[in-house]
Coordinates of C-alpha atoms in Angstrom, one line a residue:
Chain S
M1 CA 89.0 106.3 111.1
I2 CA 85.7 105.6 109.9
P3 CA 84.5 102.1 111.3
F4 CA 85.6 98.7 110.1
D5 CA 85.1 95.2 110.1
Y6 CA 87.6 93.0 111.4
E7 CA 88.2 89.5 110.1
R8 CA 91.5 86.8 110.7
A9 CA 91.9 84.8 107.5
D10 CA 92.0 81.4 107.6
D11 CA 93.9 80.7 104.6
A12 CA 94.7 82.8 101.6
R13 CA 91.7 81.6 98.9
S14 CA 89.4 82.4 101.3
A15 CA 91.1 86.0 102.2
V16 CA 91.1 86.4 98.5
A17 CA 87.6 85.5 98.1
T18 CA 86.3 88.0 101.2
V19 CA 88.1 90.8 99.7
A20 CA 87.5 90.4 96.2
G21 CA 83.5 90.2 97.0
R22 CA 83.8 93.1 99.1
P23 CA 84.5 96.2 97.1
G24 CA 85.8 98.3 100.9
A25 CA 87.9 95.3 101.8
V26 CA 91.1 95.7 102.3
F27 CA 94.5 93.2 103.6
L28 CA 96.2 93.8 106.4
G29 CA 99.7 92.9 107.0
A30 CA 101.3 94.4 109.9
G31 CA 99.7 97.5 108.9
T32 CA 102.7 99.9 109.3
N33 CA 101.6 102.0 106.3
L34 CA 97.9 101.2 106.1
V35 CA 97.0 101.9 109.9
D36 CA 98.4 105.2 109.0
H37 CA 96.6 106.3 106.0
M38 CA 93.4 105.3 107.8
K39 CA 94.4 107.6 110.4
L40 CA 95.0 110.2 108.0
G41 CA 91.8 109.6 106.1
V42 CA 93.8 108.5 102.9
A43 CA 92.3 105.2 103.3
N44 CA 89.1 104.3 104.4
P45 CA 88.1 100.7 104.2
D46 CA 84.7 98.9 105.6
L47 CA 86.5 95.3 106.1
L48 CA 90.5 94.6 107.1
V49 CA 91.2 91.0 106.6
D50 CA 94.1 90.1 108.5
V51 CA 96.4 87.9 106.5
S52 CA 99.8 88.6 108.6
R53 CA 99.4 85.3 110.3
L54 CA 98.7 83.3 107.6
P55 CA 102.1 80.5 106.7
F56 CA 104.1 82.5 104.6
D57 CA 106.5 83.5 106.8
V58 CA 109.0 81.1 105.4
I59 CA 112.3 81.6 103.5
E60 CA 112.7 78.4 101.2
P61 CA 114.9 77.2 98.3
L62 CA 113.9 77.3 94.9
Q63 CA 114.3 74.3 92.3
G64 CA 117.1 75.9 89.6
G65 CA 118.4 77.6 92.6
G66 CA 116.7 80.4 93.3
V67 CA 115.0 81.5 96.7
R68 CA 111.5 81.9 97.9
I69 CA 110.2 84.8 100.3
G70 CA 107.2 84.0 102.0
A71 CA 104.8 87.2 102.0
T72 CA 105.0 87.5 105.7
V73 CA 108.4 86.9 106.1
R74 CA 109.4 90.6 108.2
N75 CA 111.4 92.7 106.5
S76 CA 114.1 92.2 109.7
D77 CA 113.7 88.7 109.3
L78 CA 114.7 88.9 105.5
A79 CA 117.7 91.4 105.8
A80 CA 119.2 89.1 108.8
A81 CA 118.7 85.6 106.5
P82 CA 122.4 84.2 105.4
V83 CA 121.1 83.3 102.2
I84 CA 120.1 87.2 101.7
R85 CA 123.1 88.5 103.1
Q86 CA 125.6 86.0 101.5
R87 CA 123.9 85.6 97.7
Y88 CA 121.9 88.9 97.5
P89 CA 123.6 91.4 99.4
M90 CA 121.8 94.4 97.4
L91 CA 118.3 93.5 99.1
A92 CA 119.7 92.9 102.7
A93 CA 121.0 96.7 102.3
A94 CA 118.5 98.1 100.7
L95 CA 115.9 96.5 103.8
L96 CA 118.4 97.8 106.1
A97 CA 118.4 101.3 104.5
G98 CA 114.3 101.4 105.1
A99 CA 112.9 102.7 108.0
S100 CA 113.7 102.0 111.3
G101 CA 114.2 98.9 113.6
Q102 CA 111.0 99.0 115.3
L103 CA 108.9 99.1 111.9
R104 CA 111.3 96.7 110.0
N105 CA 110.7 94.1 112.8
V106 CA 106.8 93.8 112.1
A107 CA 106.6 95.2 108.2
T108 CA 106.3 92.3 105.7
T109 CA 107.8 91.6 102.5
A110 CA 104.3 91.8 100.4
G111 CA 103.5 94.9 102.4
N112 CA 107.0 96.5 101.7
L113 CA 106.1 96.1 98.2
L114 CA 102.7 97.7 98.4
Q115 CA 103.3 100.7 100.4
R116 CA 102.5 103.7 99.1
T117 CA 104.2 106.9 98.1
R118 CA 105.0 109.5 100.6
C119 CA 104.6 112.2 98.3
V120 CA 103.2 115.0 101.3
Y121 CA 99.9 116.4 98.9
F122 CA 98.9 112.1 98.7
Q123 CA 98.8 112.0 102.8
D124 CA 97.3 115.5 103.2
V125 CA 93.3 115.1 102.6
T126 CA 92.9 118.5 102.0
T127 CA 94.6 118.7 98.9
P128 CA 93.7 117.7 95.6
C129 CA 95.6 114.4 94.6
N130 CA 94.8 112.5 91.9
K131 CA 96.4 109.2 93.1
R132 CA 94.0 109.5 96.5
R133 CA 90.9 111.2 94.3
P134 CA 91.1 110.4 90.6
G135 CA 90.3 113.6 88.8
S136 CA 90.9 116.0 91.5
G137 CA 94.1 117.1 90.0
C138 CA 97.9 117.0 91.2
S139 CA 98.6 119.6 93.8
A140 CA 102.2 118.5 93.4
V141 CA 103.0 119.3 89.5
E142 CA 103.1 122.9 90.3
G143 CA 103.9 122.9 94.1
Y144 CA 106.7 121.6 96.0
T145 CA 108.3 118.7 94.1
R146 CA 111.6 118.3 95.9
D147 CA 111.0 114.9 96.4
H148 CA 109.4 114.0 93.0
A149 CA 109.8 112.0 89.7
I150 CA 112.2 112.9 87.1
L151 CA 111.6 109.7 85.0
G152 CA 108.2 108.4 83.6
A153 CA 105.9 110.8 85.1
S154 CA 102.8 112.1 83.8
P155 CA 100.8 115.4 83.8
H156 CA 98.9 113.5 86.2
C157 CA 101.3 112.0 88.8
V158 CA 104.7 112.9 89.9
A159 CA 105.1 110.7 92.8
V160 CA 107.9 108.2 93.5
H161 CA 107.6 105.1 94.7
P162 CA 109.3 104.7 98.3
S163 CA 110.2 101.2 98.4
D164 CA 114.0 100.4 99.1
M165 CA 113.4 96.9 99.0
A166 CA 111.5 97.1 95.5
V167 CA 114.9 98.5 94.3
A168 CA 116.7 96.1 94.8
L169 CA 114.2 93.1 93.9
T170 CA 113.6 95.1 90.3
A171 CA 117.5 94.7 89.8
L172 CA 117.3 91.0 90.5
D173 CA 114.0 90.5 88.3
A174 CA 112.1 89.1 91.2
V175 CA 108.9 87.5 90.1
V176 CA 105.9 87.8 92.4
Q177 CA 103.4 84.9 93.4
V178 CA 99.9 86.3 93.3
E179 CA 96.9 84.3 94.2
G180 CA 93.3 85.8 93.1
P181 CA 89.5 85.4 92.7
S182 CA 90.4 83.2 89.3
G183 CA 93.3 81.8 90.6
P184 CA 97.0 81.9 91.2
R185 CA 99.3 84.0 88.8
S186 CA 103.0 85.0 88.6
L187 CA 104.5 88.3 87.8
A188 CA 107.9 89.7 87.0
I189 CA 108.6 92.8 89.2
S190 CA 108.9 95.2 86.4
D191 CA 105.4 94.4 85.4
L192 CA 103.8 94.6 88.9
Y193 CA 104.6 98.2 89.4
R194 CA 103.0 100.8 86.8
L195 CA 104.1 104.3 85.6
P196 CA 101.2 107.2 86.5
G197 CA 99.8 107.6 82.9
D198 CA 96.3 108.5 83.5
Q199 CA 95.2 106.4 86.1
P200 CA 97.9 107.2 89.1
Q201 CA 95.3 105.6 91.6
R202 CA 96.7 102.3 90.9
D203 CA 100.2 101.9 91.7
T204 CA 100.1 98.2 90.5
V205 CA 98.7 96.2 88.1
L206 CA 97.0 94.0 91.2
E207 CA 93.3 93.6 90.7
H208 CA 91.2 94.0 93.6
G209 CA 91.0 91.2 95.9
E210 CA 94.5 89.7 94.3
L211 CA 97.0 89.0 97.3
I212 CA 100.4 88.8 96.8
T213 CA 101.8 85.3 98.6
A214 CA 105.4 85.3 98.3
V215 CA 108.8 86.9 96.2
D216 CA 110.7 84.6 94.1
L217 CA 114.3 85.6 93.6
P218 CA 116.3 84.0 90.5
E219 CA 119.3 82.1 90.5
L220 CA 121.6 84.7 89.9
P221 CA 125.4 84.4 91.1
M222 CA 126.7 87.2 89.8
A223 CA 124.1 89.1 92.7
A224 CA 126.8 88.2 95.2
R225 CA 128.8 91.1 94.0
S226 CA 126.4 93.4 94.5
S227 CA 125.0 96.7 96.5
Y228 CA 122.7 99.2 97.5
R229 CA 123.6 102.7 98.2
K230 CA 120.8 105.4 99.4
V231 CA 121.2 109.2 99.2
R232 CA 118.7 110.9 101.7
D233 CA 118.2 114.0 103.5
R234 CA 119.6 112.4 106.9
A235 CA 122.0 109.6 107.5
S236 CA 118.9 107.2 108.5
Y237 CA 115.4 106.5 108.7
A238 CA 114.7 109.0 105.6
F239 CA 113.3 107.9 102.5
A240 CA 115.2 107.9 99.3
L241 CA 116.1 111.1 97.3
V242 CA 118.0 108.9 94.8
S243 CA 118.9 105.3 95.5
V244 CA 120.6 102.6 93.5
A245 CA 120.8 99.0 93.4
A246 CA 123.5 97.2 91.4
A247 CA 125.1 94.0 90.6
V248 CA 128.0 93.4 88.1
D249 CA 129.5 90.2 86.8
V250 CA 133.1 91.7 85.4
V251 CA 136.0 89.5 83.9
D252 CA 139.2 90.4 82.9
G253 CA 138.2 94.0 83.3
V254 CA 135.4 94.0 81.1
M255 CA 131.7 94.2 82.3
R256 CA 130.2 90.7 81.3
D257 CA 126.9 91.6 82.7
V258 CA 124.9 94.7 85.4
R259 CA 122.2 94.8 87.2
I260 CA 121.1 98.0 87.8
A261 CA 118.0 99.6 89.2
L262 CA 117.1 103.3 90.7
G263 CA 114.5 104.2 93.5
G264 CA 113.3 107.8 94.2
V265 CA 113.1 108.6 90.2
A266 CA 110.0 107.4 89.4
H267 CA 106.6 106.1 90.0
K268 CA 108.1 102.8 90.1
P269 CA 111.5 101.3 91.1
W270 CA 113.3 101.9 87.9
R271 CA 115.1 99.4 85.8
A272 CA 118.0 101.3 84.4
S273 CA 118.2 99.3 81.1
R274 CA 119.9 101.6 78.8
A275 CA 122.4 101.9 81.4
E276 CA 122.9 98.4 81.2
E277 CA 123.1 98.0 77.6
A278 CA 125.8 100.8 77.3
L279 CA 127.5 98.9 80.4
R280 CA 127.2 95.2 78.7
G281 CA 130.7 94.7 77.1
A282 CA 132.2 97.6 78.0
P283 CA 135.8 98.0 80.2
A284 CA 134.6 98.7 84.1
A285 CA 136.0 102.3 84.1
E286 CA 135.0 105.2 85.2
D287 CA 134.3 106.9 81.1
A288 CA 132.1 103.9 80.7
F289 CA 130.2 104.3 84.0
R290 CA 129.4 107.9 83.2
H291 CA 128.6 107.0 79.8
A292 CA 125.7 104.7 80.7
A293 CA 124.9 106.7 83.5
D294 CA 123.7 109.8 80.8
A295 CA 122.5 107.3 78.7
E296 CA 119.7 106.3 81.4
L297 CA 119.2 109.9 82.1
T298 CA 118.5 111.4 78.7
E299 CA 114.7 111.1 79.3
A300 CA 115.2 112.7 82.7
R301 CA 112.7 115.7 83.1
P302 CA 113.2 117.8 85.9
L303 CA 110.4 119.7 88.0
R304 CA 110.4 123.1 89.8
D305 CA 112.5 121.8 92.8
N306 CA 113.9 118.3 91.8
A307 CA 116.7 119.0 88.9
F308 CA 119.7 118.0 91.7
K309 CA 117.9 114.4 90.7
I310 CA 119.7 114.3 87.5
P311 CA 123.5 114.7 88.6
M312 CA 122.6 113.0 92.0
A313 CA 121.2 110.2 90.2
R314 CA 124.3 109.6 87.7
N315 CA 127.0 110.3 90.5
T316 CA 125.2 107.9 92.6
M317 CA 125.3 105.4 89.7
V318 CA 129.0 106.2 89.2
T319 CA 129.9 105.5 92.6
V320 CA 127.9 102.6 93.4
L321 CA 129.6 100.7 90.2
R322 CA 133.1 102.1 90.7
G323 CA 132.5 100.8 94.3
L324 CA 131.4 97.2 93.0
T325 CA 134.7 97.3 90.5
W326 CA 137.2 99.3 92.0
E327 CA 139.3 95.9 92.6
E328 CA 139.4 95.5 88.8
G329 CA 141.1 98.4 88.3
R330 CA 144.2 97.4 90.6
Chain N
M1 CA 82.5 96.8 115.5
D2 CA 83.5 95.7 119.2
V3 CA 85.9 92.3 119.9
E4 CA 86.6 90.8 122.8
M5 CA 90.5 90.4 123.3
T6 CA 93.4 89.2 125.3
L7 CA 96.8 90.9 126.1
R8 CA 99.4 89.8 128.3
V9 CA 101.4 93.0 129.5
D10 CA 104.4 92.5 131.7
G11 CA 103.6 89.3 133.3
A12 CA 99.8 90.1 133.7
R13 CA 96.6 88.7 131.7
Y14 CA 94.1 91.1 130.5
R15 CA 90.4 90.4 129.3
L16 CA 89.2 93.3 127.3
V17 CA 87.0 94.8 124.4
V18 CA 88.4 97.1 121.7
D19 CA 86.0 98.6 119.4
T20 CA 88.3 97.5 116.1
R21 CA 89.5 101.0 115.4
T22 CA 91.7 100.9 118.8
T23 CA 95.5 100.8 118.4
L24 CA 97.7 98.8 120.6
L25 CA 98.8 101.9 122.1
D26 CA 95.3 103.4 123.1
A27 CA 94.2 99.9 124.3
L28 CA 97.4 99.9 126.9
R29 CA 97.3 103.5 127.9
E30 CA 93.6 104.3 128.0
R31 CA 91.8 100.8 128.3
L32 CA 94.2 99.1 130.6
G33 CA 96.1 102.2 132.1
I34 CA 99.4 100.8 131.6
T35 CA 101.0 104.6 130.3
S36 CA 104.8 103.3 130.2
P37 CA 104.8 103.3 126.6
K38 CA 103.9 107.5 125.1
K39 CA 101.9 108.8 122.5
G40 CA 104.4 110.9 120.9
C41 CA 103.7 111.1 117.0
D42 CA 101.2 108.5 116.4
H43 CA 102.3 108.0 113.0
G44 CA 105.4 105.5 113.6
Q45 CA 108.1 108.5 113.3
C46 CA 109.1 109.3 116.8
G47 CA 109.3 105.7 118.7
A48 CA 107.8 107.1 121.7
C49 CA 105.5 104.1 122.2
T50 CA 108.1 101.3 121.5
V51 CA 107.6 98.0 123.4
L52 CA 108.9 94.4 123.3
L53 CA 105.6 92.8 121.0
D54 CA 106.4 89.1 121.4
G55 CA 110.0 89.3 122.2
R56 CA 110.9 92.3 119.4
R57 CA 110.8 95.8 119.8
A58 CA 108.0 97.3 118.0
T59 CA 105.8 100.7 117.7
T60 CA 102.5 100.5 118.9
C61 CA 101.2 103.1 117.5
L62 CA 100.7 101.8 114.0
A63 CA 99.7 98.2 115.2
L64 CA 95.7 97.8 115.6
A65 CA 94.8 96.0 118.8
V66 CA 92.4 93.5 117.2
A67 CA 95.2 92.4 115.2
H68 CA 97.3 91.7 118.6
D69 CA 95.1 88.8 120.0
D70 CA 97.0 87.2 123.1
A71 CA 100.3 88.7 122.2
E72 CA 102.6 89.3 124.8
I73 CA 103.8 92.6 125.5
I74 CA 106.8 94.0 127.9
T75 CA 106.8 97.6 128.6
A76 CA 109.7 99.8 129.9
N77 CA 108.0 99.3 133.2
G78 CA 107.9 95.8 133.2
L79 CA 112.0 95.1 132.3
A80 CA 112.3 96.1 135.8
A81 CA 113.2 92.9 138.1
G82 CA 111.0 94.4 141.1
E83 CA 112.6 96.9 142.5
E84 CA 115.7 96.3 140.5
L85 CA 115.9 98.5 137.4
H86 CA 116.6 97.0 134.3
P87 CA 120.4 97.3 133.5
V88 CA 119.5 99.5 130.3
A89 CA 117.1 101.6 132.6
R90 CA 120.1 102.1 135.4
A91 CA 122.5 103.3 132.5
F92 CA 120.1 105.8 131.1
L93 CA 120.0 107.0 135.0
D94 CA 123.9 106.8 135.3
H95 CA 124.6 109.0 132.4
D96 CA 121.6 111.5 132.1
G97 CA 120.0 109.7 129.2
F98 CA 117.2 112.0 129.2
Q99 CA 115.9 115.3 130.1
C100 CA 111.9 115.5 129.9
G101 CA 111.8 111.8 130.2
Y102 CA 108.9 111.5 128.0
C103 CA 111.0 109.5 125.1
T104 CA 112.6 107.5 127.5
P105 CA 110.6 104.3 128.1
G106 CA 110.6 104.0 124.1
Q107 CA 114.6 104.5 124.1
I108 CA 114.9 101.6 126.7
C109 CA 113.0 99.3 125.3
S110 CA 114.0 99.8 121.8
A111 CA 118.0 99.6 123.0
V112 CA 116.6 96.1 124.9
G113 CA 115.4 94.9 121.8
M114 CA 118.2 96.5 119.5
L115 CA 120.8 94.6 122.0
D116 CA 119.1 91.4 121.6
E117 CA 119.1 91.8 117.6
V118 CA 123.4 92.4 118.1
E119 CA 123.3 89.6 119.8
A120 CA 122.0 87.6 117.2
G121 CA 124.3 88.6 114.5
W122 CA 122.2 91.2 112.7
P123 CA 123.9 93.7 110.7
S124 CA 123.0 97.3 110.4
H125 CA 122.9 99.9 107.7
V126 CA 126.5 101.2 108.8
S127 CA 127.9 97.6 109.4
E128 CA 131.2 97.1 107.5
E129 CA 130.2 93.2 106.3
L130 CA 126.6 92.2 106.1
A131 CA 127.8 88.9 106.8
G132 CA 128.3 89.4 110.1
G133 CA 130.2 89.6 113.5
V134 CA 128.6 93.6 114.5
E135 CA 131.1 95.5 116.8
L136 CA 128.5 98.2 118.7
D137 CA 130.4 100.9 117.8
D138 CA 128.8 105.0 118.7
E139 CA 128.2 104.8 114.5
E140 CA 126.1 101.7 115.1
I141 CA 124.0 102.6 118.2
R142 CA 123.2 106.0 116.4
E143 CA 121.8 103.8 113.8
R144 CA 120.1 101.3 115.4
M145 CA 118.3 103.7 117.5
S146 CA 117.1 106.0 114.7
G147 CA 114.0 105.0 115.5
N148 CA 113.5 106.5 118.5
L149 CA 113.9 110.4 118.7
C150 CA 114.4 112.5 121.5
R151 CA 113.5 116.2 121.2
C152 CA 115.4 117.2 124.4
G153 CA 118.6 116.1 122.5
A154 CA 120.0 113.9 125.3
Y155 CA 121.5 111.8 122.3
A156 CA 125.0 111.8 123.2
N157 CA 124.1 110.5 127.1
I158 CA 121.7 107.8 125.3
V159 CA 124.4 106.6 123.1
A160 CA 126.9 106.5 126.2
A161 CA 124.5 104.6 128.1
I162 CA 124.0 102.1 125.6
R163 CA 127.5 102.0 124.9
E164 CA 128.4 101.0 128.7
V165 CA 125.4 98.2 129.0
A166 CA 126.7 96.4 125.6
R167 CA 130.5 96.4 127.0

């Protein structure tokens, strides 16, 4: 680790001003990803502005029926919150599928959103990586690609986003509240994340100094009937090969509405809009689920080692939809 | 950059000056000589450095000491009441829940924190119902303890020890 200065933020505005005014400064939450990257030499900030004790550790109702999740709410507290377990079960399930008990107890909501890819080349400073060192090349594209993207990748980067929580938030159309040098703004989570294109060093559209202060869940009654399924190499404590978050609204055996997002397949949590489109108004039946999953994956392009992810994503989508609608078929 | 700070560990209070780069684990082991939490992977993957941090189980290798000024830390050592072992530590002995013992202080702190989480009604990845009502069967114990590795492979006996305490 290179030497760095440390400041504890008094409030969001001064934290933003401090980081915005110093190119080498970054925000520190719990540090479970950042401190690891500092040890590895992946991140080399010269100032940490600690925002973990800012008063954003509250889950509160929003006018209009939604829920506001403060940026420093810990992952375990969010997963345990009754309002999340009852009204947005896919979010609780996604959180519980991630990391370990020890890490969930400290990891923050905003930190979870902004954690970085676990691509082995990104984390290994001895190898070229466009995300870590722009212009140095991508070691993965012709290397070990079992964990990498099948959708939305570019010749410059084939990494996937690692968060489980963000997949559920993407299916839920969450809105991210941001404080920045020129004031606050709101971003739909689908606009927060970006595909790699020719700038894979940017995971999100956030500018230097912008701070996430909260994540808003919209009122979404159908989310009470939702789930998250994660497929991985171990039964626990491993990143997703493929994951699926979904919610359904079924009336008389017909899919009135549906929300689906995929994890482990792209540079960002992947909203399965084509599958949703194919399913709206369709019967809640196996054939329709398969057709919708295939529609979503028509643009999927496997790399050398990850062609298995295409049938895995398809089967996982079908399994989740079947699980959410099985009582309709009885 | 050096920073002056306070840590409360196993009931004692310490003033110390740390370089900002110092992890909580290194502050405990190298600066205060408190060697109950162990350094395994140093990347948050093995759980050997687990303590109770302000009442909750947490790894100390990914925490910067400077960010935890005035924190209250209980290590496996501090769980004992004088000469009397904590029930979880006792159960690890009774069930041979270790071989070399290196991961054991982290396992014990993790188990103590985990049992509190169950008591609070927190669901896990394998819970049938997210809504509540956890029955701590072996599958639940294994899932909830997945952040603690044991390279001797004493898992079967670790599960047995925790099962006994939970009963």
